[in-house]
Amino acid sequence: MLLGCIGDDFTGSTDLANMLVKGGMRTIQTIGVPQSPLAEDVDAVVVALKSRTNPAAEAITQSLAALAWLRQQGCRQFYFKYCSTFDSTPAGNIGPVTEALMDALLDLPNADFTIACPAFPENGRTIFRGYLFTGDTLLSESGMKDHPLTPMTDSNLVRVLQAQTRRKVGLIRYDTVASGAPAIRERIALLRRQGVAMAIVDAVSDADLVRIADACSDLPLVTAGSGIGLGLAQHYRNGGLLQSAEHAAAMPVQDGYAAVISGSCSVATNAQVGQWLQSRPGFRVDPLRIAAGEDSVAEAITWARPLLPVEPVLIYATSDATSVKAAQALLGVEHAGQLVETTLATIAQALVKNGVRKLVVAGGETAGAVVQALNVSALRIGPQIDPGVPWTLSQGEPPGVPRLALALKSGNFGAVDFFAKALAMVHRP
Ligand code: ADP
């Protein structure tokens, strides 16, 4: 195993796994830290945690458990993945988790230094002179300044990271990065002599990511968004270390029916649901009716059963902001969310009992609830549907439990025809 990754949230981990597969690495994503060794022969594993906004001590415990498991699998290099907008607060968790991982790797050569590079140029996240941009806007002027949990009010990542760690934070500037891997290595050596333990790295293009990955090949730990994953995969590929790069995304065809479950209320998902309903069947789940005691699961399945042999169905709670607010006002934000999540997850179980083997799920929290209800503990990453969202195949189910093709989309991802496009890749009516 070449690369062991620790992701601080579920859909961000899928984003990294998707990037590694695009770069030719056969990749598995696990949901939490697995209890047993990995059964399959792959090039990379991404352990998806839910640690981004936990108290730092908890995030550290989870991350160290993931690292210990990855070391047991024989990984050569380790990768701490966080958001490309560097989502964190002065209390953490990027700095504290990085420190803890560095300490735990101290028995390996070069573990006294690591990089921090959230750049993802394809998605408009670039870093120049240590400042992070989203598109043409500084991070602190973007929507991230108002994030409910991790408001980002300073775009200077050296300052942001320095506030989270006792170790010295430095910068590898764009002029060094543009000069190539040897110049970056020289700069790392100089920073080390100056007592720097972590360096923010400027990057504005995919070519920069490859140069950075080349220069970091002897660091046991890198910390980054998903972008550096692309550079690392290319580095391993150029070094002839990938056995079957051409087939990294291969996914066996699954028989069975297909369905879409949507619990996301994002602008993008509302448009995707609207597009689907213009020509295909859908069933709406309403939190107010669930709260009034109606059996929405039974109703949805009775509706879906005769349709499934004919065509894929959509079951959705997706609503516009006005109806969501109305439901939340009556039921409470958390209770409304929970009712819908539990109902959609139970519907997913019932759909699988009725022969569905290909399932698209929209919504980060919704996907988490569905995957848990279906007892899925790991996913083999397949071909990309839209940027950041791949098809996946469930792994390691007990005997008698069917294998599922799953496409798990977080709210704002995907083009307007995402559902039909995803199903066209795996489903022949
Ligand atoms: P996203 O990825 O777009 O954030 P999530 O699934 O993470 O989507 O979050 C959407 C949340 O909204 C979930 O908790 C879901 O149960 C809840 N929800 C879905 N539909 C409704 C609705 N009609 N009214 C209130 N809450 C809803």
CSV table of C-alpha atoms and ligand atoms in Angstrom, one decimal:
chain,number,residue,atom,x,y,z
A,1,MET,CA,0.0,0.0,0.0
A,2,LEU,CA,1.5,3.3,-1.0
A,3,LEU,CA,-0.7,5.9,0.6
A,4,GLY,CA,-2.8,6.0,3.8
A,5,CYS,CA,-5.1,9.0,4.1
A,6,ILE,CA,-7.1,10.4,7.0
A,7,GLY,CA,-10.0,12.6,6.0
A,8,ASP,CA,-11.7,15.0,8.5
A,9,ASP,CA,-15.2,14.5,6.9
A,10,PHE,CA,-17.1,12.0,4.8
A,11,THR,CA,-17.7,13.8,1.5
A,12,GLY,CA,-14.3,15.5,1.6
A,13,SER,CA,-12.8,12.0,1.9
A,14,THR,CA,-14.7,10.9,-1.1
A,15,ASP,CA,-13.4,13.9,-3.0
A,16,LEU,CA,-9.8,12.9,-2.2
A,17,ALA,CA,-10.4,9.2,-3.1
A,18,ASN,CA,-11.9,10.3,-6.4
A,19,MET,CA,-8.8,12.4,-7.1
A,20,LEU,CA,-6.5,9.4,-6.3
A,21,VAL,CA,-8.5,7.2,-8.7
A,22,LYS,CA,-8.4,9.8,-11.4
A,23,GLY,CA,-4.6,9.7,-10.9
A,24,GLY,CA,-4.6,6.0,-11.5
A,25,MET,CA,-4.5,4.7,-7.9
A,26,ARG,CA,-6.9,1.9,-6.9
A,27,THR,CA,-8.6,3.3,-3.8
A,28,ILE,CA,-10.9,2.2,-1.0
A,29,GLN,CA,-12.6,4.6,1.4
A,30,THR,CA,-13.5,3.3,4.8
A,31,ILE,CA,-16.3,4.8,6.9
A,32,GLY,CA,-14.5,5.3,10.2
A,33,VAL,CA,-11.5,3.2,11.4
A,34,PRO,CA,-12.0,-0.4,10.3
A,35,GLN,CA,-12.0,-3.2,12.9
A,36,SER,CA,-10.1,-5.6,10.7
A,37,PRO,CA,-7.3,-5.6,8.1
A,38,LEU,CA,-8.1,-4.6,4.5
A,39,ALA,CA,-9.0,-7.6,2.4
A,40,GLU,CA,-8.4,-6.1,-1.0
A,41,ASP,CA,-5.2,-5.2,-2.9
A,42,VAL,CA,-5.3,-1.4,-3.5
A,43,ASP,CA,-2.8,1.5,-3.8
A,44,ALA,CA,-4.5,3.9,-1.3
A,45,VAL,CA,-7.0,3.9,1.5
A,46,VAL,CA,-8.9,6.9,2.8
A,47,VAL,CA,-10.2,6.6,6.3
A,48,ALA,CA,-13.2,9.0,6.5
A,49,LEU,CA,-13.6,10.5,9.9
A,50,LYS,CA,-16.1,13.0,11.2
A,51,SER,CA,-13.6,15.1,13.1
A,52,ARG,CA,-13.6,18.6,11.4
A,53,THR,CA,-15.6,20.4,14.1
A,54,ASN,CA,-15.2,18.1,17.1
A,55,PRO,CA,-13.2,19.3,20.1
A,56,ALA,CA,-9.5,19.1,19.2
A,57,ALA,CA,-8.8,16.3,21.7
A,58,GLU,CA,-11.4,14.1,20.1
A,59,ALA,CA,-10.2,14.8,16.6
A,60,ILE,CA,-6.7,13.8,17.7
A,61,THR,CA,-7.8,10.5,19.2
A,62,GLN,CA,-9.8,9.6,16.1
A,63,SER,CA,-6.9,10.6,13.8
A,64,LEU,CA,-4.3,8.7,15.8
A,65,ALA,CA,-6.5,5.6,15.7
A,66,ALA,CA,-6.8,5.9,11.9
A,67,LEU,CA,-3.0,6.4,11.6
A,68,ALA,CA,-2.3,3.3,13.7
A,69,TRP,CA,-4.6,1.2,11.5
A,70,LEU,CA,-3.1,2.6,8.3
A,71,ARG,CA,0.4,1.8,9.6
A,72,GLN,CA,-0.7,-1.8,10.2
A,73,GLN,CA,-1.7,-2.0,6.6
A,74,GLY,CA,1.8,-1.1,5.6
A,75,CYS,CA,1.3,2.3,4.0
A,76,ARG,CA,4.5,4.1,3.0
A,77,GLN,CA,3.2,7.7,3.2
A,78,PHE,CA,0.4,9.4,5.1
A,79,TYR,CA,-1.9,12.2,4.1
A,80,PHE,CA,-4.1,14.3,6.4
A,81,LYS,CA,-6.9,15.7,4.3
A,82,TYR,CA,-8.9,18.7,5.3
A,83,CYS,CA,-11.2,21.2,3.3
A,84,SER,CA,-9.8,23.3,0.5
A,85,THR,CA,-11.0,26.3,2.4
A,86,PHE,CA,-8.9,25.3,5.4
A,87,ASP,CA,-12.0,25.0,7.6
A,88,SER,CA,-10.8,25.4,11.2
A,89,THR,CA,-10.7,27.7,14.2
A,90,PRO,CA,-7.8,28.9,16.4
A,91,ALA,CA,-8.6,25.9,18.6
A,92,GLY,CA,-8.1,23.5,15.6
A,93,ASN,CA,-8.4,21.1,14.3
A,94,ILE,CA,-5.8,21.3,11.5
A,95,GLY,CA,-2.8,22.4,13.7
A,96,PRO,CA,-3.4,20.0,16.7
A,97,VAL,CA,-4.1,17.0,14.5
A,98,THR,CA,-1.0,17.6,12.3
A,99,GLU,CA,1.1,17.9,15.5
A,100,ALA,CA,-0.2,14.7,16.9
A,101,LEU,CA,0.3,12.8,13.6
A,102,MET,CA,3.9,14.2,13.4
A,103,ASP,CA,4.6,13.0,16.9
A,104,ALA,CA,3.2,9.6,16.2
A,105,LEU,CA,5.5,9.2,13.1
A,106,LEU,CA,8.7,10.4,14.7
A,107,ASP,CA,10.2,6.9,14.4
A,108,LEU,CA,10.3,7.5,10.6
A,109,PRO,CA,13.0,9.6,8.9
A,110,ASN,CA,12.0,13.2,8.0
A,111,ALA,CA,8.9,13.2,10.2
A,112,ASP,CA,10.0,16.5,11.8
A,113,PHE,CA,8.6,18.5,8.9
A,114,THR,CA,5.4,18.6,6.8
A,115,ILE,CA,3.6,20.8,4.4
A,116,ALA,CA,0.1,22.3,4.5
A,117,CYS,CA,-1.5,22.9,1.1
A,118,PRO,CA,-5.2,23.2,0.7
A,119,ALA,CA,-4.9,24.4,-2.9
A,120,PHE,CA,-7.4,22.9,-5.4
A,121,PRO,CA,-6.9,25.0,-8.6
A,122,GLU,CA,-9.6,23.1,-10.6
A,123,ASN,CA,-12.1,24.3,-8.1
A,124,GLY,CA,-10.7,27.8,-7.8
A,125,ARG,CA,-8.8,27.3,-4.6
A,126,THR,CA,-5.3,28.8,-5.1
A,127,ILE,CA,-2.6,30.0,-2.7
A,128,PHE,CA,-0.2,32.9,-3.3
A,129,ARG,CA,2.3,34.3,-0.8
A,130,GLY,CA,0.4,32.3,1.8
A,131,TYR,CA,-2.9,33.9,1.0
A,132,LEU,CA,-5.8,31.6,0.1
A,133,PHE,CA,-8.2,32.6,-2.7
A,134,THR,CA,-11.5,31.1,-3.7
A,135,GLY,CA,-11.9,32.1,-7.3
A,136,ASP,CA,-11.0,35.8,-7.6
A,137,THR,CA,-11.8,36.4,-3.9
A,138,LEU,CA,-9.7,36.2,-0.8
A,139,LEU,CA,-10.9,33.5,1.6
A,140,SER,CA,-11.8,36.1,4.2
A,141,GLU,CA,-14.0,38.0,1.7
A,142,SER,CA,-15.8,34.8,0.5
A,143,GLY,CA,-18.9,33.2,2.0
A,144,MET,CA,-16.6,31.3,4.3
A,145,LYS,CA,-16.4,34.4,6.5
A,146,ASP,CA,-19.9,33.6,7.7
A,147,HIS,CA,-19.6,29.8,8.1
A,148,PRO,CA,-21.6,28.8,11.1
A,149,LEU,CA,-18.9,26.5,12.6
A,150,THR,CA,-15.6,27.5,11.1
A,151,PRO,CA,-15.8,31.2,10.0
A,152,MET,CA,-12.6,32.1,8.1
A,153,THR,CA,-11.8,35.7,8.7
A,154,ASP,CA,-8.1,35.7,7.8
A,155,SER,CA,-6.8,34.6,4.4
A,156,ASN,CA,-3.2,34.4,5.5
A,157,LEU,CA,-2.8,30.7,6.1
A,158,VAL,CA,0.6,31.1,7.8
A,159,ARG,CA,-1.1,33.2,10.5
A,160,VAL,CA,-4.2,30.9,10.6
A,161,LEU,CA,-2.1,27.7,11.1
A,162,GLN,CA,0.4,29.4,13.5
A,163,ALA,CA,-2.5,30.3,15.8
A,164,GLN,CA,-3.3,26.5,16.0
A,165,THR,CA,0.1,25.1,16.8
A,166,ARG,CA,3.1,25.5,19.1
A,167,ARG,CA,5.4,24.5,16.2
A,168,LYS,CA,6.9,27.1,13.9
A,169,VAL,CA,5.0,27.6,10.7
A,170,GLY,CA,6.8,28.8,7.5
A,171,LEU,CA,6.0,29.5,3.8
A,172,ILE,CA,7.2,28.1,0.5
A,173,ARG,CA,6.5,30.9,-1.9
A,174,TYR,CA,5.3,30.6,-5.5
A,175,ASP,CA,8.6,31.6,-7.0
A,176,THR,CA,10.2,28.6,-5.3
A,177,VAL,CA,7.3,26.2,-6.4
A,178,ALA,CA,7.5,27.5,-10.0
A,179,SER,CA,11.3,26.7,-10.1
A,180,GLY,CA,10.6,23.0,-9.6
A,181,ALA,CA,11.0,20.1,-7.1
A,182,PRO,CA,14.7,20.6,-6.4
A,183,ALA,CA,14.1,24.2,-5.4
A,184,ILE,CA,11.3,23.2,-3.1
A,185,ARG,CA,13.5,20.6,-1.5
A,186,GLU,CA,16.2,23.2,-0.9
A,187,ARG,CA,13.7,25.5,0.6
A,188,ILE,CA,12.4,22.7,2.9
A,189,ALA,CA,16.0,22.1,4.0
A,190,LEU,CA,16.5,25.8,4.8
A,191,LEU,CA,13.2,26.0,6.7
A,192,ARG,CA,14.2,23.0,8.7
A,193,ARG,CA,17.5,24.7,9.7
A,194,GLN,CA,15.4,27.7,10.8
A,195,GLY,CA,13.3,25.4,13.1
A,196,VAL,CA,10.2,25.5,10.9
A,197,ALA,CA,8.1,22.3,11.3
A,198,MET,CA,5.1,23.0,9.0
A,199,ALA,CA,5.1,25.1,5.8
A,200,ILE,CA,2.1,26.5,3.9
A,201,VAL,CA,2.9,26.0,0.2
A,202,ASP,CA,1.8,28.3,-2.6
A,203,ALA,CA,0.1,26.7,-5.6
A,204,VAL,CA,-2.0,28.1,-8.5
A,205,SER,CA,-2.1,25.2,-11.0
A,206,ASP,CA,-2.2,21.4,-11.3
A,207,ALA,CA,1.5,21.5,-12.5
A,208,ASP,CA,2.4,23.2,-9.2
A,209,LEU,CA,0.7,20.3,-7.3
A,210,VAL,CA,2.8,17.7,-9.2
A,211,ARG,CA,6.1,19.7,-8.4
A,212,ILE,CA,5.1,19.9,-4.7
A,213,ALA,CA,4.2,16.2,-4.6
A,214,ASP,CA,7.6,15.3,-6.2
A,215,ALA,CA,9.4,17.4,-3.6
A,216,CYS,CA,7.5,15.8,-0.7
A,217,SER,CA,8.1,12.2,-1.7
A,218,ASP,CA,10.4,11.6,1.2
A,219,LEU,CA,8.1,13.2,3.8
A,220,PRO,CA,6.2,10.5,5.7
A,221,LEU,CA,3.3,13.0,6.3
A,222,VAL,CA,1.7,15.5,4.0
A,223,THR,CA,-1.3,17.6,5.0
A,224,ALA,CA,-3.5,19.1,2.2
A,225,GLY,CA,-6.9,19.4,0.5
A,226,SER,CA,-7.6,16.9,-2.2
A,227,GLY,CA,-5.5,18.7,-4.8
A,228,ILE,CA,-2.1,17.4,-3.7
A,229,GLY,CA,-3.7,13.9,-4.1
A,230,LEU,CA,-3.6,14.4,-7.8
A,231,GLY,CA,0.1,15.4,-7.7
A,232,LEU,CA,1.0,12.4,-5.5
A,233,ALA,CA,-0.8,10.0,-7.8
A,234,GLN,CA,1.1,11.3,-10.7
A,235,HIS,CA,4.4,11.1,-8.8
A,236,TYR,CA,3.8,7.4,-8.0
A,237,ARG,CA,2.7,6.8,-11.6
A,238,ASN,CA,5.8,8.4,-13.0
A,239,GLY,CA,7.9,6.3,-10.7
A,240,GLY,CA,6.3,3.1,-12.0
A,241,LEU,CA,4.7,2.3,-8.7
A,242,LEU,CA,1.1,1.8,-9.8
A,243,GLN,CA,0.3,-1.7,-11.0
A,244,SER,CA,-2.9,-1.1,-12.9
A,245,ALA,CA,-3.3,2.7,-13.3
A,246,GLU,CA,-5.5,2.3,-16.5
A,247,HIS,CA,-8.1,0.3,-14.6
A,248,ALA,CA,-8.1,2.1,-11.2
A,249,ALA,CA,-11.7,3.2,-11.7
A,250,ALA,CA,-13.0,-0.1,-13.1
A,251,MET,CA,-16.3,-1.2,-11.5
A,252,PRO,CA,-18.1,-4.5,-12.2
A,253,VAL,CA,-21.6,-4.1,-13.6
A,254,GLN,CA,-24.4,-4.6,-11.0
A,255,ASP,CA,-27.7,-6.2,-11.8
A,256,GLY,CA,-30.8,-5.0,-10.1
A,257,TYR,CA,-33.1,-2.0,-9.9
A,258,ALA,CA,-32.0,1.6,-9.5
A,259,ALA,CA,-33.3,4.5,-7.3
A,260,VAL,CA,-32.4,8.0,-6.2
A,261,ILE,CA,-32.9,9.2,-2.6
A,262,SER,CA,-32.6,13.0,-2.0
A,263,GLY,CA,-32.5,14.7,1.4
A,264,SER,CA,-30.4,17.7,0.4
A,265,CYS,CA,-32.2,21.0,0.2
A,266,SER,CA,-29.3,22.9,-1.5
A,267,VAL,CA,-29.9,25.1,-4.5
A,268,ALA,CA,-28.1,22.5,-6.8
A,269,THR,CA,-30.1,19.6,-5.5
A,270,ASN,CA,-33.5,21.5,-5.8
A,271,ALA,CA,-32.6,22.0,-9.5
A,272,GLN,CA,-31.6,18.4,-10.0
A,273,VAL,CA,-34.9,17.1,-8.4
A,274,GLY,CA,-36.8,19.6,-10.5
A,275,GLN,CA,-35.1,18.4,-13.7
A,276,TRP,CA,-35.8,14.7,-12.9
A,277,LEU,CA,-39.5,15.3,-12.1
A,278,GLN,CA,-40.1,16.8,-15.5
A,279,SER,CA,-39.9,13.4,-17.1
A,280,ARG,CA,-39.5,10.7,-14.4
A,281,PRO,CA,-41.4,9.5,-11.4
A,282,GLY,CA,-40.8,10.9,-7.9
A,283,PHE,CA,-42.4,10.5,-4.4
A,284,ARG,CA,-42.2,13.4,-1.9
A,285,VAL,CA,-41.5,12.7,1.7
A,286,ASP,CA,-42.9,15.5,4.0
A,287,PRO,CA,-41.5,16.0,7.5
A,288,LEU,CA,-44.9,17.4,8.7
A,289,ARG,CA,-46.7,14.3,7.6
A,290,ILE,CA,-44.1,12.1,9.2
A,291,ALA,CA,-44.4,14.1,12.4
A,292,ALA,CA,-48.2,13.7,12.3
A,293,GLY,CA,-47.7,9.9,12.4
A,294,GLU,CA,-48.2,8.9,8.8
A,295,ASP,CA,-46.2,5.8,7.7
A,296,SER,CA,-44.2,7.5,4.9
A,297,VAL,CA,-41.9,4.5,4.5
A,298,ALA,CA,-44.8,2.1,3.7
A,299,GLU,CA,-46.4,4.7,1.4
A,300,ALA,CA,-43.1,5.3,-0.5
A,301,ILE,CA,-42.4,1.6,-1.0
A,302,THR,CA,-46.0,0.8,-2.0
A,303,TRP,CA,-45.6,3.6,-4.6
A,304,ALA,CA,-42.2,2.4,-5.8
A,305,ARG,CA,-42.6,-1.3,-6.0
A,306,PRO,CA,-44.6,-1.6,-9.3
A,307,LEU,CA,-42.4,1.1,-10.9
A,308,LEU,CA,-38.9,-0.4,-10.1
A,309,PRO,CA,-39.0,-3.1,-12.8
A,310,VAL,CA,-39.9,-0.4,-15.3
A,311,GLU,CA,-37.7,2.5,-14.5
A,312,PRO,CA,-35.6,4.2,-11.7
A,313,VAL,CA,-37.5,6.1,-9.1
A,314,LEU,CA,-36.8,9.2,-7.0
A,315,ILE,CA,-37.8,9.5,-3.4
A,316,TYR,CA,-37.1,13.0,-2.0
A,317,ALA,CA,-37.6,15.4,0.9
A,318,THR,CA,-35.8,18.1,-1.0
A,319,SER,CA,-37.7,21.4,-0.7
A,320,ASP,CA,-37.1,25.1,-1.2
A,321,ALA,CA,-35.9,27.3,1.6
A,322,THR,CA,-39.4,28.5,2.5
A,323,SER,CA,-40.9,25.0,3.1
A,324,VAL,CA,-37.8,23.9,4.9
A,325,LYS,CA,-38.0,26.9,7.3
A,326,ALA,CA,-41.8,26.3,7.8
A,327,ALA,CA,-41.1,22.7,8.8
A,328,GLN,CA,-38.2,23.7,11.0
A,329,ALA,CA,-40.3,26.4,12.7
A,330,LEU,CA,-42.9,23.8,13.6
A,331,LEU,CA,-40.6,20.8,14.5
A,332,GLY,CA,-37.3,22.4,15.4
A,333,VAL,CA,-34.3,22.3,13.1
A,334,GLU,CA,-32.7,19.2,14.5
A,335,HIS,CA,-35.9,17.2,14.9
A,336,ALA,CA,-37.0,18.0,11.4
A,337,GLY,CA,-33.6,16.9,10.0
A,338,GLN,CA,-33.5,13.7,12.1
A,339,LEU,CA,-37.1,12.7,11.1
A,340,VAL,CA,-36.3,13.1,7.4
A,341,GLU,CA,-32.9,11.3,7.7
A,342,THR,CA,-34.3,8.3,9.6
A,343,THR,CA,-37.2,8.0,7.2
A,344,LEU,CA,-35.0,8.2,4.1
A,345,ALA,CA,-32.5,5.7,5.5
A,346,THR,CA,-35.4,3.3,6.3
A,347,ILE,CA,-36.7,3.7,2.8
A,348,ALA,CA,-33.2,2.9,1.5
A,349,GLN,CA,-33.2,-0.3,3.4
A,350,ALA,CA,-36.7,-1.2,2.1
A,351,LEU,CA,-35.6,-0.4,-1.5
A,352,VAL,CA,-32.6,-2.8,-1.2
A,353,LYS,CA,-35.0,-5.5,0.2
A,354,ASN,CA,-37.1,-4.9,-3.0
A,355,GLY,CA,-34.2,-5.5,-5.4
A,356,VAL,CA,-32.5,-2.1,-5.7
A,357,ARG,CA,-28.7,-2.5,-6.2
A,358,LYS,CA,-27.9,1.0,-7.7
A,359,LEU,CA,-28.6,3.9,-5.4
A,360,VAL,CA,-27.8,7.6,-5.8
A,361,VAL,CA,-28.1,9.6,-2.6
A,362,ALA,CA,-28.0,13.4,-2.4
A,363,GLY,CA,-27.0,15.2,0.8
A,364,GLY,CA,-24.0,14.8,3.0
A,365,GLU,CA,-25.9,14.0,6.3
A,366,THR,CA,-28.5,12.0,4.3
A,367,ALA,CA,-25.7,9.9,2.7
A,368,GLY,CA,-24.2,9.3,6.2
A,369,ALA,CA,-27.6,8.0,7.5
A,370,VAL,CA,-28.2,5.8,4.5
A,371,VAL,CA,-24.8,4.2,4.5
A,372,GLN,CA,-25.1,3.5,8.2
A,373,ALA,CA,-28.6,2.0,7.8
A,374,LEU,CA,-27.3,-0.2,5.0
A,375,ASN,CA,-24.3,-1.4,7.1
A,376,VAL,CA,-21.8,-0.2,4.6
A,377,SER,CA,-18.3,0.0,6.1
A,378,ALA,CA,-16.1,0.6,3.1
A,379,LEU,CA,-16.4,1.8,-0.5
A,380,ARG,CA,-14.3,0.9,-3.5
A,381,ILE,CA,-14.0,4.1,-5.6
A,382,GLY,CA,-15.1,3.9,-9.2
A,383,PRO,CA,-15.5,6.3,-12.2
A,384,GLN,CA,-16.2,10.0,-11.7
A,385,ILE,CA,-19.8,11.2,-12.4
A,386,ASP,CA,-19.2,14.9,-11.9
A,387,PRO,CA,-16.2,16.7,-10.3
A,388,GLY,CA,-15.8,15.4,-6.7
A,389,VAL,CA,-18.5,12.6,-7.0
A,390,PRO,CA,-17.6,9.1,-8.1
A,391,TRP,CA,-19.6,5.9,-8.3
A,392,THR,CA,-18.6,3.5,-5.6
A,393,LEU,CA,-19.1,-0.2,-4.8
A,394,SER,CA,-19.8,-1.3,-1.2
A,395,GLN,CA,-17.2,-3.6,0.3
A,396,GLY,CA,-16.9,-6.3,2.9
A,397,GLU,CA,-20.6,-7.1,3.5
A,398,PRO,CA,-21.4,-10.3,5.3
A,399,PRO,CA,-22.6,-13.4,3.3
A,400,GLY,CA,-26.1,-13.0,2.0
A,401,VAL,CA,-26.0,-9.1,2.1
A,402,PRO,CA,-26.0,-7.8,-1.5
A,403,ARG,CA,-23.2,-5.6,-2.9
A,404,LEU,CA,-24.4,-2.1,-3.9
A,405,ALA,CA,-23.3,0.6,-6.3
A,406,LEU,CA,-23.6,3.9,-4.5
A,407,ALA,CA,-23.2,7.5,-5.7
A,408,LEU,CA,-23.1,9.8,-2.6
A,409,LYS,CA,-23.4,13.4,-3.5
A,410,SER,CA,-22.9,16.3,-1.1
A,411,GLY,CA,-25.4,19.2,-1.5
A,412,ASN,CA,-23.9,21.6,-4.0
A,413,PHE,CA,-22.1,19.1,-6.2
A,414,GLY,CA,-23.2,17.9,-9.6
A,415,ALA,CA,-24.7,19.3,-12.8
A,416,VAL,CA,-28.5,19.8,-13.2
A,417,ASP,CA,-28.9,16.4,-14.9
A,418,PHE,CA,-26.8,14.6,-12.2
A,419,PHE,CA,-29.2,11.9,-11.3
A,420,ALA,CA,-29.9,10.7,-14.9
A,421,LYS,CA,-26.3,11.1,-15.8
A,422,ALA,CA,-25.2,9.0,-12.9
A,423,LEU,CA,-27.7,6.2,-13.6
A,424,ALA,CA,-26.9,6.1,-17.3
A,425,MET,CA,-23.3,5.0,-16.3
A,426,VAL,CA,-24.4,1.9,-14.4
A,427,HIS,CA,-28.0,1.0,-15.2
A,428,ARG,CA,-29.5,-0.4,-18.4
A,429,PRO,CA,-33.3,-0.6,-18.1
B,1,ADP,P1,-26.5,18.9,2.1
B,1,ADP,O1,-25.3,18.1,1.6
B,1,ADP,O2,-27.2,19.7,1.0
B,1,ADP,O3,-26.1,19.8,3.3
B,1,ADP,P2,-27.6,17.1,4.0
B,1,ADP,O4,-28.3,15.8,3.8
B,1,ADP,O5,-26.3,17.1,4.7
B,1,ADP,O6,-27.6,17.9,2.6
B,1,ADP,O7,-28.5,18.0,5.0
B,1,ADP,C1,-29.9,18.3,4.7
B,1,ADP,C2,-30.6,18.2,6.0
B,1,ADP,O8,-32.0,18.8,5.8
B,1,ADP,C3,-30.8,16.8,6.5
B,1,ADP,O9,-30.7,16.7,7.9
B,1,ADP,C4,-32.3,16.5,6.0
B,1,ADP,O10,-32.8,15.5,6.8
B,1,ADP,C5,-32.9,17.8,6.2
B,1,ADP,N1,-34.1,18.0,5.4
B,1,ADP,C6,-34.4,17.4,4.2
B,1,ADP,N2,-35.5,17.8,3.7
B,1,ADP,C7,-36.1,18.6,4.6
B,1,ADP,C8,-37.3,19.3,4.7
B,1,ADP,N3,-38.2,19.2,3.7
B,1,ADP,N4,-37.6,20.0,5.8
B,1,ADP,C9,-36.7,20.1,6.8
B,1,ADP,N5,-35.5,19.5,6.8
B,1,ADP,C10,-35.2,18.7,5.7
